[in-house]
Phi, psi and omega in degrees: 000133180285165179296320180297324177293315178300318180295320180295316181292320180295339177293347172087008184265357191249025173291156180255131169247128185220158182225128177271111189263102182217166171291136185302327184278000173263000174303147188307318184280349185248342192297335178255010187246344189245125176256138175051058183287156174269132182284123181241017194291321182292314180294325179295316180295322179300319178301312182294316180299322179297316181293317179296320179295319179301325182257009176051050185240132173268139183232167171258129175252115175272108192255131173290134183302321179299325177291320178297323178289324183282327185229059183298326180291326177294315180295321177297321179296319177299314179295319180294338177281001176098012182262151178279138176251122177236178186262140173240031184085173181271322188236011184057042178260123177302148182296336178300338183258007182241153167273164176304323180293317179294324179295317178301319177297320178296319179299314179295317182295318180293321177296320177298316182295318180292319178298320177299323183284318189239356175087006176209153183275149179287153176249353183237159183215145167227130182283137171306136178061026178048046190271024168266106183221178175306329178294333182238036183296343176298347179298326182296320177299314182297320180297314179295319182292337180257012170091012178279148182258331181214161177230149174221064185237348185277119177259108193277038172204139183281129176239173179300339185251334185194182175117158181229108178301132174081001178293156180301147175262348179258147176305147183203157173277135191277134166261110186297340177287330181219072193286353182246029172229159177272097187276168174289150184305327183292342183264357191267161176259184183268043177231127184259139179245131174245093181291157181283155189286143169239168186295323184199147179306330180256350178239087192273064170276129180296122176230025188283338183131206182057226178303318180294324178292330180277326187270331182275149178294153183300322182298326180289319176298316181295320178297320178298318177299315180295322178304315180289315183299322180297339179259014179074022182249123174285138178272128176260115185248147178221152170216177171244137178307325181293342179289350179257009184237096182300344181290348179284345184296133181227158174271173175085005177262137178311146190305316183292324178288324178295319179296310182296323186278326191240348182297133176088005181299324186294332182255001188297318181297315179299318182294319177300315179300320179296320178293318179294329178285330186272337185223158176268136181229157177210196183267163174301316183300320181295318179296318178303321182292338180282341184270136176286152174213000000 
């Protein structure tokens, strides 16, 4: 990374705000628990677009291909509002449940669906359930072979559901031979990785968003972003549009899954606005463009 790049990132304007755009009932903990769900996707996206517009912030939306096919006008509206559209797979299936061949088909299918909706193919990808790990390291080959430029799936702390212990906390160009280390530039390929945010490089509490964004206080999330920015590291934050819509909450879900899925929905919109007011955010693509290769 050049000195000018470090200075730009340290200025705090290059954090990433992103949204994984999927049907709420396809979330990993809910997909086998909800019968005959009510579709809330349009109203959920409208809430998010309003908050982003209020704070004049461009975001990256990682869109499931099936959603792009079902709601092409909605995806076009998101893009027309100035936001980046990237891929979240075709069917919101974690990579742990796919073969490399099936994953390649999902990448192509989702790119086709997004291109149909907005007239251009995505260059970025995020795996459902952050399922790019050493077990699925073949994903990096598939992404490069299908024309993607960046990935944002590596969660650099191990959790009960996902994560990679010891992975870089700063964005980096991937060396496919050793994809979970920050390699020297001469060893890297043309695929950029934007890992999800942790509280501190040495205190790897997940502060990237989603469930952690809903359950943790806003000041702690903000402190984590500042911790990274002071070290010239952009924080990559994510949410789901349905997390801002309390109407998605349903009964009949086991208590622990209900807590993880729905706790904090009532305050999510306010918390997002506070974060956008306190820090500068942009798209994944913009951060990738700031890094030398």
